[in-house]
CSV table of C-alpha atoms in Angstrom, one decimal:
chain,number,residue,atom,x,y,z
A,10,MET,CA,121.0,59.2,78.0
A,11,THR,CA,122.0,60.0,81.6
A,12,CYS,CA,120.4,63.8,80.8
A,13,ILE,CA,116.9,62.4,80.1
A,14,VAL,CA,116.4,59.6,82.4
A,15,SER,CA,117.0,62.3,84.4
A,16,ARG,CA,113.8,64.1,82.9
A,17,PHE,CA,112.1,61.3,83.4
A,18,LEU,CA,112.9,60.3,86.9
A,19,ALA,CA,112.0,63.7,88.0
A,20,THR,CA,108.7,63.3,85.7
A,21,LEU,CA,107.7,60.3,87.3
A,22,THR,CA,108.1,61.8,90.9
A,23,VAL,CA,105.6,64.9,90.1
A,24,LEU,CA,103.3,62.4,88.3
A,25,LEU,CA,103.6,59.6,91.6
A,26,LEU,CA,103.3,62.6,94.3
A,27,TRP,CA,100.3,64.3,92.1
A,28,ARG,CA,98.8,60.8,92.5
A,29,VAL,CA,99.2,60.0,95.7
A,30,GLU,CA,98.1,64.0,96.2
A,31,GLU,CA,95.1,63.3,94.5
A,32,ILE,CA,94.4,60.3,97.1
A,33,ALA,CA,95.3,62.2,99.9
A,34,GLU,CA,91.9,64.5,98.9
A,35,ALA,CA,89.3,61.9,97.9
A,36,CYS,CA,86.9,61.2,99.6
A,37,SER,CA,86.4,58.2,102.9
A,38,CYS,CA,83.4,57.8,104.6
A,39,SER,CA,83.2,54.0,107.2
A,40,PRO,CA,79.8,52.5,106.4
A,41,VAL,CA,76.6,53.0,108.8
A,42,HIS,CA,73.9,51.4,109.6
A,43,PRO,CA,70.3,53.6,108.3
A,44,GLN,CA,70.1,53.2,112.4
A,45,GLN,CA,73.3,54.9,113.1
A,46,ALA,CA,73.0,57.7,110.1
A,47,PHE,CA,69.7,59.1,111.9
A,48,CYS,CA,71.2,59.3,115.2
A,49,ASN,CA,73.9,60.8,114.0
A,50,ALA,CA,72.7,63.4,111.9
A,51,ASP,CA,71.0,66.6,113.4
A,52,VAL,CA,68.7,66.8,110.8
A,53,VAL,CA,66.8,63.8,109.2
A,54,ILE,CA,64.1,64.9,106.1
A,55,ARG,CA,61.9,63.5,103.0
A,56,ALA,CA,62.5,65.3,100.2
A,57,LYS,CA,62.6,66.6,96.3
A,58,VAL,CA,65.5,69.2,95.1
A,59,VAL,CA,64.2,71.7,92.8
A,60,ALA,CA,67.0,73.0,91.7
A,61,GLY,CA,71.2,73.6,92.5
A,62,LYS,CA,73.4,76.2,91.9
A,63,GLU,CA,77.0,76.8,92.8
A,64,VAL,CA,77.1,79.4,95.6
A,65,ASP,CA,79.9,81.4,97.7
A,66,SER,CA,80.4,80.8,101.2
A,67,GLY,CA,83.2,83.1,102.1
A,68,ASN,CA,87.0,82.6,101.8
A,69,ASP,CA,89.5,80.6,102.7
A,70,ILE,CA,92.4,81.4,105.0
A,71,TYR,CA,95.0,83.2,102.0
A,72,GLY,CA,91.5,84.8,101.0
A,73,ASN,CA,89.9,82.4,97.9
A,74,PRO,CA,86.7,82.0,97.9
A,75,ILE,CA,84.6,78.7,99.2
A,76,LYS,CA,82.6,77.1,96.6
A,77,ARG,CA,79.6,75.2,97.8
A,78,ILE,CA,76.3,73.6,96.2
A,79,GLN,CA,73.1,74.6,97.8
A,80,TYR,CA,70.2,72.3,96.5
A,81,ASP,CA,67.0,74.0,96.7
A,82,ILE,CA,63.9,71.6,98.3
A,83,LYS,CA,61.2,71.0,98.9
A,84,GLN,CA,60.7,68.9,102.1
A,85,ILE,CA,58.2,66.7,102.0
A,86,LYS,CA,57.9,65.6,105.7
A,87,MET,CA,61.4,66.2,109.1
A,88,PHE,CA,61.8,63.7,110.9
A,89,LYS,CA,64.0,65.3,113.0
A,90,GLY,CA,66.2,68.3,113.1
A,91,PRO,CA,64.7,72.2,113.9
A,92,ASP,CA,60.5,73.5,114.0
A,93,ARG,CA,60.8,74.7,111.1
A,94,ASP,CA,60.7,73.8,106.9
A,95,ILE,CA,64.2,73.2,104.9
A,96,GLU,CA,64.4,74.8,102.6
A,97,ALA,CA,67.8,74.6,100.4
A,98,ILE,CA,71.1,72.6,101.7
A,99,PHE,CA,74.7,72.9,100.8
A,100,THR,CA,77.3,70.1,100.2
A,101,ALA,CA,80.6,70.4,98.7
A,102,PRO,CA,81.7,70.7,94.3
A,103,SER,CA,83.0,67.7,94.0
A,104,SER,CA,82.6,64.3,95.8
A,105,ALA,CA,87.1,63.8,95.8
A,106,VAL,CA,85.3,66.6,98.9
A,107,CYS,CA,82.6,64.2,100.1
A,108,GLY,CA,80.3,66.6,97.7
A,109,VAL,CA,76.7,64.8,97.0
A,110,THR,CA,74.7,65.3,93.5
A,111,LEU,CA,71.2,64.6,93.6
A,112,GLU,CA,69.5,65.0,90.5
A,113,THR,CA,67.6,68.7,90.4
A,114,ASN,CA,64.0,67.8,88.7
A,115,GLY,CA,61.5,67.9,91.1
A,116,LYS,CA,61.3,63.8,90.6
A,117,LYS,CA,62.6,61.8,92.6
A,118,GLU,CA,61.7,61.9,96.5
A,119,TYR,CA,64.8,61.6,98.8
A,120,LEU,CA,65.9,60.5,102.3
A,121,ILE,CA,68.1,63.1,103.2
A,122,THR,CA,70.3,62.9,106.8
A,123,GLY,CA,73.4,65.5,107.5
A,124,LYS,CA,74.6,68.3,110.0
A,125,THR,CA,73.1,72.1,110.8
A,126,GLU,CA,76.4,74.2,111.2
A,127,ALA,CA,76.1,77.2,113.2
A,128,ASP,CA,74.2,79.4,110.9
A,129,GLY,CA,71.3,76.7,110.9
A,130,SER,CA,71.7,75.8,106.7
A,131,MET,CA,71.8,71.6,106.7
A,132,HIS,CA,75.3,70.3,104.8
A,133,VAL,CA,75.5,67.1,103.3
A,134,THR,CA,78.4,65.1,103.2
A,135,LEU,CA,78.3,61.9,100.7
A,136,CYS,CA,78.6,60.4,104.3
A,137,ASP,CA,75.9,61.1,105.4
A,138,PHE,CA,72.8,58.8,104.2
A,139,ILE,CA,70.7,60.0,101.6
A,140,THR,CA,69.7,57.7,99.5
A,141,PRO,CA,66.3,57.3,97.6
A,142,TRP,CA,63.1,57.1,99.2
A,143,GLU,CA,61.2,54.3,96.8
A,144,THR,CA,64.6,52.4,97.0
A,145,MET,CA,64.1,51.9,101.4
A,146,SER,CA,62.3,49.3,102.0
A,147,PRO,CA,59.1,49.2,104.5
A,148,THR,CA,60.7,48.7,107.6
A,149,GLN,CA,63.1,51.6,107.6
A,150,LYS,CA,60.9,54.0,106.5
A,151,LYS,CA,57.9,53.4,109.6
A,152,SER,CA,61.7,53.1,111.7
A,153,LEU,CA,62.3,57.2,111.2
A,154,SER,CA,58.8,57.6,112.9
A,155,GLN,CA,60.2,56.3,116.2
A,156,ARG,CA,62.1,52.4,116.4
A,157,TYR,CA,65.1,54.3,114.9
A,158,GLU,CA,64.9,57.6,117.9
A,159,MET,CA,64.5,53.8,120.3
A,160,GLY,CA,67.9,52.8,119.5
A,161,CYS,CA,69.7,56.3,119.9
A,162,GLU,CA,72.1,55.3,123.2
A,163,CYS,CA,72.6,52.0,121.9
A,164,LYS,CA,76.0,51.4,120.3
A,165,ILE,CA,75.9,49.8,116.3
A,166,THR,CA,79.2,47.6,115.9
A,167,ARG,CA,80.0,46.9,112.3
A,168,CYS,CA,81.5,43.4,111.8
A,169,PRO,CA,84.3,43.1,109.3
A,170,SER,CA,85.1,39.9,109.2
A,171,ILE,CA,85.3,36.6,111.2
A,172,PRO,CA,85.1,36.3,114.1
A,173,CYS,CA,84.0,39.0,115.9
A,174,THR,CA,81.6,40.1,118.8
A,175,ILE,CA,80.3,42.4,121.1
A,176,SER,CA,81.6,44.3,124.2
A,177,THR,CA,79.4,45.6,125.9
A,178,PRO,CA,75.3,44.8,126.5
A,179,GLU,CA,74.8,48.2,124.4
A,180,GLU,CA,75.3,46.5,121.4
A,181,CYS,CA,74.0,45.5,118.8
A,182,LEU,CA,76.4,43.1,116.0
A,183,TRP,CA,76.0,44.4,112.7
A,184,THR,CA,77.2,41.9,110.0
A,185,ASP,CA,75.9,42.3,107.1
A,186,TRP,CA,79.6,42.8,105.2
A,187,VAL,CA,80.7,38.8,106.7
A,188,MET,CA,76.8,37.2,106.4
A,189,GLU,CA,76.0,39.3,102.3
A,190,LYS,CA,78.6,41.0,101.2
A,191,SER,CA,76.2,43.6,101.4
A,192,ILE,CA,76.2,47.2,103.8
A,193,SER,CA,72.0,46.9,102.4
A,194,GLY,CA,72.3,43.1,104.2
A,195,ARG,CA,68.6,42.3,106.3
A,196,GLN,CA,70.4,44.0,109.0
A,197,ALA,CA,71.1,47.6,107.4
A,198,ASN,CA,66.5,46.9,105.3
A,199,HIS,CA,65.2,45.1,108.3
A,200,TYR,CA,66.0,45.3,111.3
A,201,ALA,CA,67.0,48.5,114.0
A,202,CYS,CA,69.3,47.6,117.4
A,203,ILE,CA,66.9,47.9,120.2
A,204,LYS,CA,67.5,49.3,123.7
A,205,ARG,CA,64.9,47.2,126.4
A,206,SER,CA,64.4,47.5,129.9
A,207,ASP,CA,67.4,46.3,131.5
A,208,GLY,CA,69.8,49.0,129.6
A,209,SER,CA,70.9,45.7,127.1
A,210,CYS,CA,70.4,46.5,123.0
A,211,ALA,CA,69.0,43.5,120.8
A,212,TRP,CA,68.0,43.2,117.3
A,213,TYR,CA,63.9,43.6,116.4
A,214,ARG,CA,62.5,43.1,113.5
A,215,GLY,CA,59.1,43.9,112.7
A,216,VAL,CA,56.6,47.2,111.3
A,217,ALA,CA,54.6,47.3,115.1
A,218,PRO,CA,56.9,48.4,118.1
A,219,PRO,CA,58.4,46.1,120.0
A,220,LYS,CA,56.1,44.3,122.8
A,221,LYS,CA,56.6,44.3,126.3
A,222,GLU,CA,58.0,40.4,126.0
A,223,PHE,CA,60.3,42.0,123.8
A,224,MET,CA,61.3,45.3,125.8
A,225,ASP,CA,61.3,42.9,128.9
A,226,ILE,CA,63.3,39.9,128.0
A,227,GLU,CA,67.0,39.0,128.7
A,228,ASP,CA,68.1,37.7,125.5
A,229,PRO,CA,66.6,38.3,121.8
């Protein structure tokens, strides 16, 4: 009986360690406002994905091949990035390591944000802002051309629970989660955090460019 119990405990320990390792390897991302995603990204494009395949991208320190997914894309518009078209994007092979899965039939348009690597290629993860173009609000689409960039010197602070406050005038308080239990609420869909002439930052809503009165006013 003692032997059976020992074997059971040993098996249970292995399973628990495997589960802990699995959890440790899972991808974890903090929610970001679309404007934050734009400002943090090296590249922001609107594109269709036309093909996808697994490719080798060198070896790890043990000599094992490193796999990545290469998505061939058709760029429609670049909002931020190098002075050339992006023809492919790269991501990790599974969501456990923040890999992104995209439709490759060439029909769906995406907004894709990501980073450039040393060789100039574009790399994306689950922590980047990647969403079907059709799901974006008119304000979000318009803001990609200028509005978001106007607030890249501002800091958007997410409010995870009440009470929450800002610590400097250069912050905008993002309250979608506490107010609507969603990170895709009114502020994410319809507002941009804009830096005003006095150096402070405030939420601005609207498709038209901010008026001078908004830029000069002391309080939002």
